[in-house]
Structure formats: C-alpha cells, structure tokens
Amino acid sequence: MTTLLHCRQLDATDPLRPLRAHFSIPPDTIYLDGNSLGVLPVAAAARAAQVVQQEWGQGLIRSWNAAGWFDLPQRLGARIAGLIGAGSDEVLAADTTSVNLFKVLATAIRIAQHADPARRVIVSERSNFPTDLYIAQGLCQSHGCSLQLVEADGVLPALGPQVAVLMLTHVNYRTGAMHNMAAVTAAAHGAGALVVWDLAHSAGAVPVDLRAADADFAVGCGYKYLNGGPGAPAFLWVHPRHSARTDLPFMQPLSGWWGHAAPFAFDSSYRSAPGINQFLCGTQPIVSLSLLECGLDVFEAAQPAGGMDAIRRKSLALTDLFIALVEEHCAGFGVGLATPRAHAERGSQVSLTLDSEANSSAAYAVVQALIARGVIGDFRAGDGMGQADIMRFGFTPLYIGFEDVWHAVAHLRDVLDTGAWRAPQFMQKNAVT
C-alpha cells in the first residue's frame, strides 16, 4: 500500500523536481492536462515583453536580421531535433500540426505514386486524432486515393500492395497507447509503403528516435509537452533521403515564398530551397515562436538530471502510481483502465473509463467536478460504436510530482464516493471539454 509519506519521499529524491520552479502553476492546482496544453514557463512573460516592446517596438523591421527572427524556424527545429532523434538540420518549427501534416502527407503520396502509380491507399487507425483523418480525407479526394481505417491490431495486416502511406499517431490521443515505431516502420517499408508519424503526444514526454526507426516523415505539436503556449507553432521532420531529392520539383504543395531558394530575390518563378527548408511556406508567427523557445529551454535544463531518459523514467513511475492508487482507492465505482499497463505500450497519460449506464454524462461530470477542485484533466467523448467516454489525465514529469498524484486520486475517490459529480453545474457541456 502506497502512503502519502512515501509519495513525499519520492518527490524528495526526484532529480527532476527542481525543474518545477521553471513553470508558473496556479496555487492549489494539480495540473494533469499537459497532454492537451502545457503550463506557462516562468520565463515566457518576460520573453513576450522583450519581443513585443524591444524587438518589435524598437527594432521594428530591423529585427528580422538583428534579432534573428528570420531563422527562428530552423534554430528552434534544431533544438526539437534533439528530443525526437533527428539531425539538427532536419526539423522546422513552423505552422500548425494540421498544415504540416498536409505538407508531408501530400509529399509522401507523391513519392509513393511516383514509384508505383497503383499505390493509392492511405492506412490509418480509426481512433487516430480527427484532424489527421480530415487532412487525409481531403488529400485523398484531390489525389484520387482512398483512406482505409483499421483498429490498432489491424494496422500491419492492412499493409497490402496498394498502400502508399501508413499514417499513425505514435501515442494515441484517447488511450495513451504507444506504437513500436521501429517495428511498425520496418513492416511498412517491407510492404513498400512510406510512414508518416504524428508525435503530438510523444515529443517531450517519451524518447523518440526517428532516425533509428528509419521513419520517413513526422509532425508534432508545440503546445502540449513542449509547453510553447496555446496555438504554439508545430514542427515537422523529413528524412534527408526524401528532402534531398531533386527529381520531384514542387515536392510539397504549399510552395510559399519562405520555402523559395532565394526568398528575397523575389523571383516570379518558384525554385525550392534545398533540404528541409523547402517545407516552409509563408511568414511565421515570431512572437509565438519566441515563446516556444522558453518551453524548449527547460529541456536543456533537464540534461544534467538525465534528459529524456530521466523524463521517461519519471513518466512511467507517475503513471504506474496513478493506476495503482486508482485501482486501490476507487474500486467499486465502475472505473476502468483504457491505457495499456505495459511500459513499452504506454505514453505519458492515463485514460479512465466509467460505467455510466445510469447516467450518460457521468464521465464528463466527474472531470468537471475534479476541475472545480483544482485537479485539471479533460474528457473525450466516445463514438457510440465501441469507443467509451474517456477521462484523460496527462503526466508531465517536468512539473508533476508524486504527491500531486496522491492528492489527485484522493479527490477522484471523494468525487465518486460523495456523488459530488451529480451537481447540475457539472452536467453542463462546455464548448471545450
């Protein structure tokens, strides 16, 4: 039986514990939603003021050069590269995850069909994040392809001779289940398909090694575990074997001026930049990129404590503890586990289900009751066809402690035991759940 004292002892010996001071966390708040929106780095407010008041306010247009605005996508991309197993000149911080997915998925389709015009199928998980599926659906319409959706255990069997691209999220946004990137990529390549990985729920939370896995393309999010702020720029990675090709001009479809070989030559005809820079499009959001840099600074501060390996060890310890405490203290309330127990199959979140036969809004209401107490997770609705409602709890090792986990489960137990979640205000659905 784990005690509160034991949790405090774990915090006292945690090498990552000092990193919590790099974040501004509201008092009396246990923030278990970093898998959706990371918390504010302490340095971000001053950095925002510097960019707005000095670089923009005083430097004006000179800051494109003097403050290094123009190459921010490459400089931040090089820092993200260290978290995802990529070369420093292979990653860009730019645009949104959806836009980046459009760029790399369109490129993957084009490369696959250039090699074999018969390959006109994109395979993905039925439970993949919806924007990924929507982007794929739109590209299928414009490229004469079809999207085949399968369950997680049907991914490899679906890799037939007509498959052009396998598009997967490394860690499932609903369940936290994690794919074996290297094994899946090898299987796809063995079947003649390319692979696009979405790292939105991986980057900064679990070790990723794109080069070792021999992946083809990847995209990811800047505002979850990277703590870049709401709507922060995303990132993309392209394996050099693809970005170095010269036989496919206009490789990516959004051929904007930042992706031109000489943007300030202002040519009327497009010539793509070499390497990863051709995947830029238009002018980037400098203020947002600058704030993302503050989130990335914390990962450098984590290096003396063990970097991503230490982050992963703590992530697994936190999620193990949460699962054990929920099963110990919340037994008998219809709480189920949707997240894999095996470490190799788990990201950095735990998703719970709730037997809601008596009330279809129970899971949502429980989350709202917890939020009212300062324990912040979130809710994802089921689809009525097998997917259950999910109560999601994300564990960001940079600022979550073991005592936080203890108190979060104590609140969950009390909300269930007292029926506090049944209060009418917790049944009212918000626009964002």
Short mmCIF file of C-alpha atoms in Angstrom, two decimals:
data_model
loop_
_atom_site.label_atom_id
_atom_site.label_comp_id
_atom_site.label_asym_id
_atom_site.label_seq_id
_atom_site.Cartn_x
_atom_site.Cartn_y
_atom_site.Cartn_z
CA MET A 1 0.00 0.00 0.00
CA THR A 2 1.44 3.35 -1.07
CA THR A 3 1.23 6.11 1.52
CA LEU A 4 1.31 9.89 1.25
CA LEU A 5 4.60 9.82 3.17
CA HIS A 6 6.09 7.50 0.56
CA CYS A 7 4.99 9.89 -2.22
CA ARG A 8 6.68 12.77 -0.42
CA GLN A 9 9.86 10.71 -0.13
CA LEU A 10 9.78 10.02 -3.86
CA ASP A 11 9.48 13.76 -4.52
CA ALA A 12 12.38 14.49 -2.18
CA THR A 13 14.71 12.21 -4.16
CA ASP A 14 13.40 13.11 -7.63
CA PRO A 15 16.26 14.55 -9.76
CA LEU A 16 13.74 16.42 -11.94
CA ARG A 17 11.98 18.08 -9.01
CA PRO A 18 13.89 21.39 -9.29
CA LEU A 19 12.52 21.89 -12.80
CA ARG A 20 9.06 22.64 -11.38
CA ALA A 21 10.40 26.08 -10.48
CA HIS A 22 10.68 26.85 -14.20
CA PHE A 23 6.88 26.85 -14.51
CA SER A 24 4.10 29.10 -13.27
CA ILE A 25 1.45 26.79 -11.80
CA PRO A 26 -1.56 28.38 -10.10
CA PRO A 27 -1.79 27.70 -6.36
CA ASP A 28 -4.00 24.81 -5.23
CA THR A 29 -3.85 23.33 -8.73
CA ILE A 30 -2.86 19.81 -9.75
CA TYR A 31 -2.45 20.14 -13.49
CA LEU A 32 -2.92 16.81 -15.26
CA ASP A 33 -3.69 18.19 -18.70
CA GLY A 34 -0.23 18.89 -20.10
CA ASN A 35 -1.02 16.37 -22.83
CA SER A 36 -3.51 18.95 -24.13
CA LEU A 37 -1.93 22.29 -23.14
CA GLY A 38 1.32 22.66 -21.27
CA VAL A 39 1.69 25.17 -18.45
CA LEU A 40 3.32 28.57 -18.66
CA PRO A 41 7.12 28.70 -18.36
CA VAL A 42 8.12 31.41 -15.89
CA ALA A 43 10.42 33.00 -18.49
CA ALA A 44 7.68 33.34 -21.11
CA ALA A 45 6.10 36.58 -19.87
CA ALA A 46 9.40 38.46 -19.86
CA ARG A 47 10.32 36.99 -23.24
CA ALA A 48 6.99 38.09 -24.72
CA ALA A 49 7.54 41.61 -23.39
CA GLN A 50 11.03 41.65 -24.86
CA VAL A 51 9.84 40.57 -28.31
CA VAL A 52 6.90 42.97 -28.36
CA GLN A 53 8.39 46.02 -26.68
CA GLN A 54 12.01 45.86 -27.78
CA GLU A 55 12.40 43.68 -30.85
CA TRP A 56 9.17 44.77 -32.50
CA GLY A 57 8.58 48.10 -30.73
CA GLN A 58 12.12 49.46 -31.05
CA GLY A 59 13.84 47.25 -33.58
CA LEU A 60 10.91 47.23 -36.00
CA ILE A 61 11.71 45.59 -39.32
CA ARG A 62 15.42 45.57 -38.48
CA SER A 63 14.73 42.71 -36.07
CA TRP A 64 14.33 40.23 -38.91
CA ASN A 65 18.13 40.44 -39.05
CA ALA A 66 19.25 41.95 -35.74
CA ALA A 67 17.08 39.73 -33.52
CA GLY A 68 17.38 36.64 -35.72
CA TRP A 69 13.67 36.40 -36.47
CA PHE A 70 14.11 35.02 -39.97
CA ASP A 71 15.87 31.78 -39.00
CA LEU A 72 13.80 31.02 -35.88
CA PRO A 73 12.09 28.02 -37.55
CA GLN A 74 15.47 26.41 -38.18
CA ARG A 75 17.03 27.32 -34.82
CA LEU A 76 14.08 26.01 -32.82
CA GLY A 77 13.83 23.00 -35.11
CA ALA A 78 17.43 22.12 -34.25
CA ARG A 79 16.52 22.15 -30.56
CA ILE A 80 13.44 19.99 -31.08
CA ALA A 81 15.57 17.59 -33.15
CA GLY A 82 17.40 16.51 -30.01
CA LEU A 83 14.13 15.37 -28.44
CA ILE A 84 13.00 13.27 -31.40
CA GLY A 85 16.18 11.61 -32.66
CA ALA A 86 16.67 13.78 -35.74
CA GLY A 87 19.58 15.67 -37.22
CA SER A 88 19.89 19.33 -36.27
CA ASP A 89 19.26 20.45 -39.86
CA GLU A 90 16.26 18.16 -40.44
CA VAL A 91 13.50 19.80 -38.37
CA LEU A 92 11.49 23.00 -38.74
CA ALA A 93 9.34 24.72 -36.11
CA ALA A 94 6.57 26.20 -38.22
CA ASP A 95 2.87 26.46 -38.95
CA THR A 96 0.35 24.13 -37.26
CA THR A 97 0.28 20.37 -36.92
CA SER A 98 -2.57 20.17 -39.44
CA VAL A 99 -0.77 22.31 -42.02
CA ASN A 100 2.46 20.39 -41.54
CA LEU A 101 0.63 17.10 -41.89
CA PHE A 102 -0.89 18.33 -45.15
CA LYS A 103 2.58 19.15 -46.44
CA VAL A 104 4.30 15.90 -45.51
CA LEU A 105 1.36 13.60 -46.31
CA ALA A 106 0.97 15.15 -49.75
CA THR A 107 4.70 14.69 -50.28
CA ALA A 108 4.57 11.07 -49.16
CA ILE A 109 1.68 10.34 -51.53
CA ARG A 110 3.56 11.92 -54.40
CA ILE A 111 6.75 9.97 -53.73
CA ALA A 112 4.88 6.68 -53.36
CA GLN A 113 2.88 7.17 -56.55
CA HIS A 114 5.98 8.28 -58.44
CA ALA A 115 7.48 4.87 -57.62
CA ASP A 116 4.26 2.91 -58.22
CA PRO A 117 1.13 4.65 -59.58
CA ALA A 118 -1.00 1.73 -58.34
CA ARG A 119 -0.40 2.71 -54.72
CA ARG A 120 -3.49 4.78 -53.90
CA VAL A 121 -4.41 3.83 -50.34
CA ILE A 122 -3.62 5.62 -47.08
CA VAL A 123 -3.96 3.45 -43.98
CA SER A 124 -4.60 4.87 -40.54
CA GLU A 125 -6.15 3.96 -37.21
CA ARG A 126 -9.85 4.52 -36.78
CA SER A 127 -9.11 6.17 -33.42
CA ASN A 128 -6.43 8.49 -34.81
CA PHE A 129 -6.78 12.17 -33.92
CA PRO A 130 -9.60 13.54 -36.10
CA THR A 131 -7.63 16.36 -37.74
CA ASP A 132 -5.20 13.77 -39.11
CA LEU A 133 -8.08 11.86 -40.64
CA TYR A 134 -9.68 15.02 -42.02
CA ILE A 135 -6.44 16.10 -43.70
CA ALA A 136 -6.05 12.62 -45.17
CA GLN A 137 -9.65 12.63 -46.43
CA GLY A 138 -9.10 15.94 -48.23
CA LEU A 139 -5.86 14.78 -49.82
CA CYS A 140 -7.49 11.52 -50.91
CA GLN A 141 -10.13 13.48 -52.79
CA SER A 142 -7.55 15.61 -54.59
CA HIS A 143 -5.11 12.76 -55.32
CA GLY A 144 -7.52 10.01 -56.32
CA CYS A 145 -6.72 7.96 -53.23
CA SER A 146 -8.78 6.21 -50.57
CA LEU A 147 -8.42 6.22 -46.80
CA GLN A 148 -8.62 2.84 -45.09
CA LEU A 149 -9.30 2.97 -41.34
CA VAL A 150 -8.49 -0.02 -39.16
CA GLU A 151 -8.28 -0.89 -35.49
CA ALA A 152 -4.86 -0.81 -33.83
CA ASP A 153 -4.35 -4.55 -34.23
CA GLY A 154 -5.29 -4.33 -37.91
CA VAL A 155 -2.56 -1.89 -38.96
CA LEU A 156 0.05 -4.40 -40.10
CA PRO A 157 -2.40 -6.78 -41.83
CA ALA A 158 -3.68 -3.81 -43.85
CA LEU A 159 -0.29 -3.18 -45.49
CA GLY A 160 -1.03 -4.54 -48.94
CA PRO A 161 0.45 -3.75 -52.38
CA GLN A 162 -1.89 -0.78 -52.96
CA VAL A 163 -0.88 1.09 -49.80
CA ALA A 164 1.08 4.27 -50.45
CA VAL A 165 1.30 5.67 -46.92
CA LEU A 166 0.76 4.49 -43.38
CA MET A 167 -0.22 7.47 -41.21
CA LEU A 168 -0.17 6.92 -37.45
CA THR A 169 0.00 8.88 -34.22
CA HIS A 170 2.81 7.47 -32.12
CA VAL A 171 0.84 7.81 -28.85
CA ASN A 172 -2.93 7.59 -29.22
CA TYR A 173 -4.61 10.77 -28.01
CA ARG A 174 -7.51 8.91 -26.40
CA THR A 175 -5.96 5.90 -24.72
CA GLY A 176 -2.28 6.78 -24.42
CA ALA A 177 -1.37 3.53 -26.20
CA MET A 178 2.03 3.76 -27.91
CA HIS A 179 3.16 2.07 -31.11
CA ASN A 180 6.55 0.41 -31.53
CA MET A 181 7.81 2.94 -34.06
CA ALA A 182 10.77 0.95 -35.33
CA ALA A 183 8.85 -2.30 -35.78
CA VAL A 184 5.87 -0.68 -37.47
CA THR A 185 8.07 1.39 -39.77
CA ALA A 186 10.06 -1.68 -40.78
CA ALA A 187 6.86 -3.58 -41.56
CA ALA A 188 5.53 -0.72 -43.67
CA HIS A 189 8.77 -0.40 -45.61
CA GLY A 190 8.77 -4.15 -46.12
CA ALA A 191 5.37 -3.76 -47.75
CA GLY A 192 6.59 -0.90 -49.94
CA ALA A 193 4.78 1.91 -48.08
CA LEU A 194 6.03 5.16 -46.55
CA VAL A 195 5.23 6.14 -42.96
CA VAL A 196 4.09 9.47 -41.52
CA TRP A 197 4.24 9.74 -37.72
CA ASP A 198 2.34 12.27 -35.63
CA LEU A 199 4.36 12.98 -32.47
CA ALA A 200 1.87 15.38 -30.86
CA HIS A 201 1.53 13.20 -27.75
CA SER A 202 5.13 11.97 -27.76
CA ALA A 203 7.59 14.83 -28.20
CA GLY A 204 8.88 15.95 -24.84
CA ALA A 205 7.17 13.13 -22.93
CA VAL A 206 8.68 9.91 -24.26
CA PRO A 207 12.00 9.28 -26.03
CA VAL A 208 11.64 9.26 -29.81
CA ASP A 209 14.36 8.25 -32.28
CA LEU A 210 13.15 8.91 -35.81
CA ARG A 211 16.50 8.21 -37.44
CA ALA A 212 16.99 4.91 -35.62
CA ALA A 213 13.47 3.87 -36.61
CA ASP A 214 14.24 4.82 -40.24
CA ALA A 215 10.98 6.80 -40.36
CA ASP A 216 10.05 8.88 -43.41
CA PHE A 217 8.13 11.90 -42.10
CA ALA A 218 6.96 13.25 -38.77
CA VAL A 219 4.94 16.16 -37.45
CA GLY A 220 4.28 17.29 -33.90
CA CYS A 221 2.77 19.86 -31.58
CA GLY A 222 4.45 22.75 -29.78
CA TYR A 223 1.88 23.46 -27.10
CA LYS A 224 1.49 20.14 -25.29
CA TYR A 225 4.55 18.61 -23.62
CA LEU A 226 6.82 21.27 -25.19
CA ASN A 227 4.97 24.00 -23.24
CA GLY A 228 5.01 26.55 -26.06
CA GLY A 229 1.66 28.17 -25.23
CA PRO A 230 -1.84 27.91 -26.74
CA GLY A 231 -1.65 27.55 -30.51
CA ALA A 232 2.16 27.45 -30.43
CA PRO A 233 3.86 26.65 -33.74
CA ALA A 234 4.19 22.96 -34.53
CA PHE A 235 7.13 21.15 -36.10
CA LEU A 236 7.89 18.80 -38.97
CA TRP A 237 10.69 16.43 -39.87
CA VAL A 238 11.55 14.86 -43.22
CA HIS A 239 14.17 12.14 -43.66
CA PRO A 240 17.03 13.52 -45.80
CA ARG A 241 16.57 10.74 -48.35
CA HIS A 242 13.32 12.50 -49.25
CA SER A 243 14.17 16.17 -48.66
CA ALA A 244 17.35 15.84 -50.76
CA ARG A 245 15.52 14.58 -53.85
CA THR A 246 15.72 16.80 -56.93
CA ASP A 247 13.64 14.70 -59.34
CA LEU A 248 10.33 15.96 -57.94
CA PRO A 249 10.09 19.77 -58.21
CA PHE A 250 7.35 21.27 -56.04
CA MET A 251 7.71 18.25 -53.76
CA GLN A 252 5.48 19.78 -51.11
CA PRO A 253 2.29 21.51 -52.31
CA LEU A 254 2.45 24.76 -50.29
CA SER A 255 5.20 26.41 -52.28
CA GLY A 256 5.28 29.73 -50.48
CA TRP A 257 7.98 32.35 -50.51
CA TRP A 258 9.75 31.20 -47.32
CA GLY A 259 10.36 27.85 -49.00
CA HIS A 260 11.95 29.50 -52.04
CA ALA A 261 15.66 29.01 -52.67
CA ALA A 262 16.15 32.80 -52.53
CA PRO A 263 13.14 34.44 -50.83
CA PHE A 264 14.41 37.99 -51.19
CA ALA A 265 15.29 37.64 -54.86
CA PHE A 266 11.52 37.96 -55.37
CA ASP A 267 11.57 35.79 -58.49
CA SER A 268 8.27 35.30 -60.27
CA SER A 269 9.00 31.58 -60.66
CA TYR A 270 9.35 29.15 -57.78
CA ARG A 271 12.61 27.34 -57.03
CA SER A 272 12.51 25.25 -53.90
CA ALA A 273 15.09 25.70 -51.17
CA PRO A 274 17.35 22.71 -50.53
CA GLY A 275 16.72 20.19 -47.78
CA ILE A 276 14.19 20.76 -45.04
CA ASN A 277 13.79 24.49 -45.81
CA GLN A 278 11.61 23.71 -48.82
CA PHE A 279 8.91 22.69 -46.33
CA LEU A 280 8.49 26.25 -45.14
CA CYS A 281 5.63 28.20 -46.66
CA GLY A 282 4.72 31.70 -45.51
CA THR A 283 5.83 34.20 -42.89
CA GLN A 284 6.00 32.60 -39.46
CA PRO A 285 4.49 33.88 -36.15
CA ILE A 286 7.56 35.36 -34.47
CA VAL A 287 6.03 36.12 -31.08
CA SER A 288 4.70 32.56 -30.76
CA LEU A 289 7.97 31.04 -31.91
CA SER A 290 9.81 33.08 -29.31
CA LEU A 291 7.56 31.76 -26.53
CA LEU A 292 8.06 28.18 -27.72
CA GLU A 293 11.76 28.75 -27.17
CA CYS A 294 11.07 29.27 -23.45
CA GLY A 295 9.48 25.83 -23.22
CA LEU A 296 12.43 24.24 -25.00
CA ASP A 297 14.85 25.92 -22.58
CA VAL A 298 13.54 23.70 -19.78
CA PHE A 299 14.53 20.54 -21.64
CA GLU A 300 18.10 21.81 -21.77
CA ALA A 301 17.89 22.45 -18.03
CA ALA A 302 16.84 18.80 -17.65
CA GLN A 303 20.01 17.46 -19.28
CA PRO A 304 22.14 17.34 -16.09
CA ALA A 305 19.38 15.29 -14.44
CA GLY A 306 19.32 12.74 -17.25
CA GLY A 307 17.34 14.43 -20.01
CA MET A 308 14.71 12.43 -21.86
CA ASP A 309 15.72 9.15 -20.22
CA ALA A 310 15.04 10.61 -16.77
CA ILE A 311 11.80 12.17 -18.02
CA ARG A 312 10.66 8.80 -19.31
CA ARG A 313 11.54 7.00 -16.07
CA LYS A 314 9.56 9.51 -14.05
CA SER A 315 6.65 9.43 -16.51
CA LEU A 316 6.33 5.69 -16.07
CA ALA A 317 6.66 5.95 -12.30
CA LEU A 318 3.95 8.64 -12.13
CA THR A 319 1.54 6.75 -14.35
CA ASP A 320 2.24 3.45 -12.55
CA LEU A 321 1.45 5.16 -9.25
CA PHE A 322 -1.73 6.75 -10.58
CA ILE A 323 -3.02 3.44 -11.93
CA ALA A 324 -2.21 1.61 -8.69
CA LEU A 325 -3.85 4.26 -6.49
CA VAL A 326 -6.98 4.44 -8.65
CA GLU A 327 -7.40 0.68 -8.53
CA GLU A 328 -6.78 0.67 -4.78
CA HIS A 329 -8.94 3.62 -3.75
CA CYS A 330 -11.62 3.78 -6.45
CA ALA A 331 -12.59 0.12 -6.64
CA GLY A 332 -16.32 -0.44 -6.72
CA PHE A 333 -17.18 2.78 -8.56
CA GLY A 334 -17.11 1.38 -12.09
CA VAL A 335 -13.75 2.92 -13.02
CA GLY A 336 -11.91 1.13 -15.82
CA LEU A 337 -8.46 1.48 -17.35
CA ALA A 338 -8.21 2.27 -21.07
CA THR A 339 -4.43 2.74 -21.10
CA PRO A 340 -2.02 -0.18 -21.59
CA ARG A 341 -0.24 -1.40 -18.47
CA ALA A 342 2.89 -2.46 -20.33
CA HIS A 343 5.53 0.25 -20.23
CA ALA A 344 6.55 -0.28 -23.85
CA GLU A 345 2.96 0.36 -24.94
CA ARG A 346 2.19 3.43 -22.80
CA GLY A 347 2.75 7.13 -23.40
CA SER A 348 2.62 9.70 -20.59
CA GLN A 349 -1.10 9.74 -19.87
CA VAL A 350 -3.65 7.53 -18.18
CA SER A 351 -7.17 7.29 -19.57
CA LEU A 352 -10.01 6.03 -17.42
CA THR A 353 -13.49 4.90 -18.32
CA LEU A 354 -16.56 5.00 -16.09
CA ASP A 355 -19.52 2.65 -16.07
CA SER A 356 -22.18 5.21 -16.98
CA GLU A 357 -25.25 3.11 -17.64
CA ALA A 358 -27.14 5.12 -15.06
CA ASN A 359 -26.00 8.48 -16.43
CA SER A 360 -24.55 9.06 -19.88
CA SER A 361 -22.84 12.28 -18.70
CA ALA A 362 -21.10 10.68 -15.70
CA ALA A 363 -17.51 10.69 -17.02
CA TYR A 364 -17.79 14.28 -18.21
CA ALA A 365 -19.34 15.39 -14.91
CA VAL A 366 -16.64 13.67 -12.85
CA VAL A 367 -13.95 15.55 -14.78
CA GLN A 368 -15.80 18.83 -14.25
CA ALA A 369 -16.14 18.15 -10.53
CA LEU A 370 -12.40 17.48 -10.31
CA ILE A 371 -11.62 20.68 -12.23
CA ALA A 372 -13.74 22.62 -9.75
CA ARG A 373 -11.44 21.28 -7.02
CA GLY A 374 -8.30 22.28 -8.91
CA VAL A 375 -7.50 18.82 -10.29
CA ILE A 376 -7.42 19.50 -14.02
CA GLY A 377 -7.77 16.69 -16.53
CA ASP A 378 -10.06 16.53 -19.53
CA PHE A 379 -12.78 14.48 -21.23
CA ARG A 380 -13.07 12.88 -24.65
CA ALA A 381 -16.41 11.55 -25.79
CA GLY A 382 -16.91 8.05 -27.13
CA ASP A 383 -18.37 7.42 -30.55
CA GLY A 384 -21.31 5.21 -29.57
CA MET A 385 -19.79 2.37 -31.61
CA GLY A 386 -17.40 0.79 -29.15
CA GLN A 387 -15.29 3.75 -28.07
CA ALA A 388 -16.13 4.62 -24.47
CA ASP A 389 -16.12 8.07 -22.92
CA ILE A 390 -12.63 8.83 -21.63
CA MET A 391 -11.38 10.75 -18.60
CA ARG A 392 -7.82 11.75 -19.56
CA PHE A 393 -5.01 12.57 -17.17
CA GLY A 394 -1.65 13.65 -18.57
CA PHE A 395 1.57 13.48 -16.58
CA THR A 396 4.28 15.98 -17.47
CA PRO A 397 7.35 14.92 -15.46
CA LEU A 398 8.89 18.39 -15.63
CA TYR A 399 6.35 19.78 -13.18
CA ILE A 400 4.16 16.96 -11.79
CA GLY A 401 5.18 15.29 -8.54
CA PHE A 402 4.25 12.08 -6.78
CA GLU A 403 2.36 13.89 -4.04
CA ASP A 404 0.27 15.52 -6.79
CA VAL A 405 -0.72 12.04 -7.93
CA TRP A 406 -1.73 11.02 -4.40
CA HIS A 407 -3.96 14.06 -3.90
CA ALA A 408 -5.48 13.78 -7.39
CA VAL A 409 -6.64 10.22 -6.69
CA ALA A 410 -7.92 11.23 -3.24
CA HIS A 411 -10.09 13.88 -4.90
CA LEU A 412 -11.28 11.38 -7.50
CA ARG A 413 -12.26 8.94 -4.79
CA ASP A 414 -14.15 11.66 -2.90
CA VAL A 415 -15.98 12.90 -6.00
CA LEU A 416 -17.14 9.35 -6.71
CA ASP A 417 -17.89 8.41 -3.10
CA THR A 418 -19.93 11.52 -2.28
CA GLY A 419 -21.61 11.73 -5.67
CA ALA A 420 -20.43 15.34 -5.93
CA TRP A 421 -20.27 14.96 -9.69
CA ARG A 422 -24.07 14.75 -9.85
CA ALA A 423 -24.44 18.50 -9.16
CA PRO A 424 -26.27 20.16 -12.09
CA GLN A 425 -23.45 22.56 -12.90
CA PHE A 426 -21.14 19.66 -13.70
CA MET A 427 -23.56 18.28 -16.29
CA GLN A 428 -23.47 21.41 -18.45
CA LYS A 429 -21.31 20.73 -21.50
CA ASN A 430 -18.74 23.41 -22.33
CA ALA A 431 -17.58 24.16 -25.86
CA VAL A 432 -14.14 22.75 -24.98
CA THR A 433 -14.17 19.52 -23.00
#
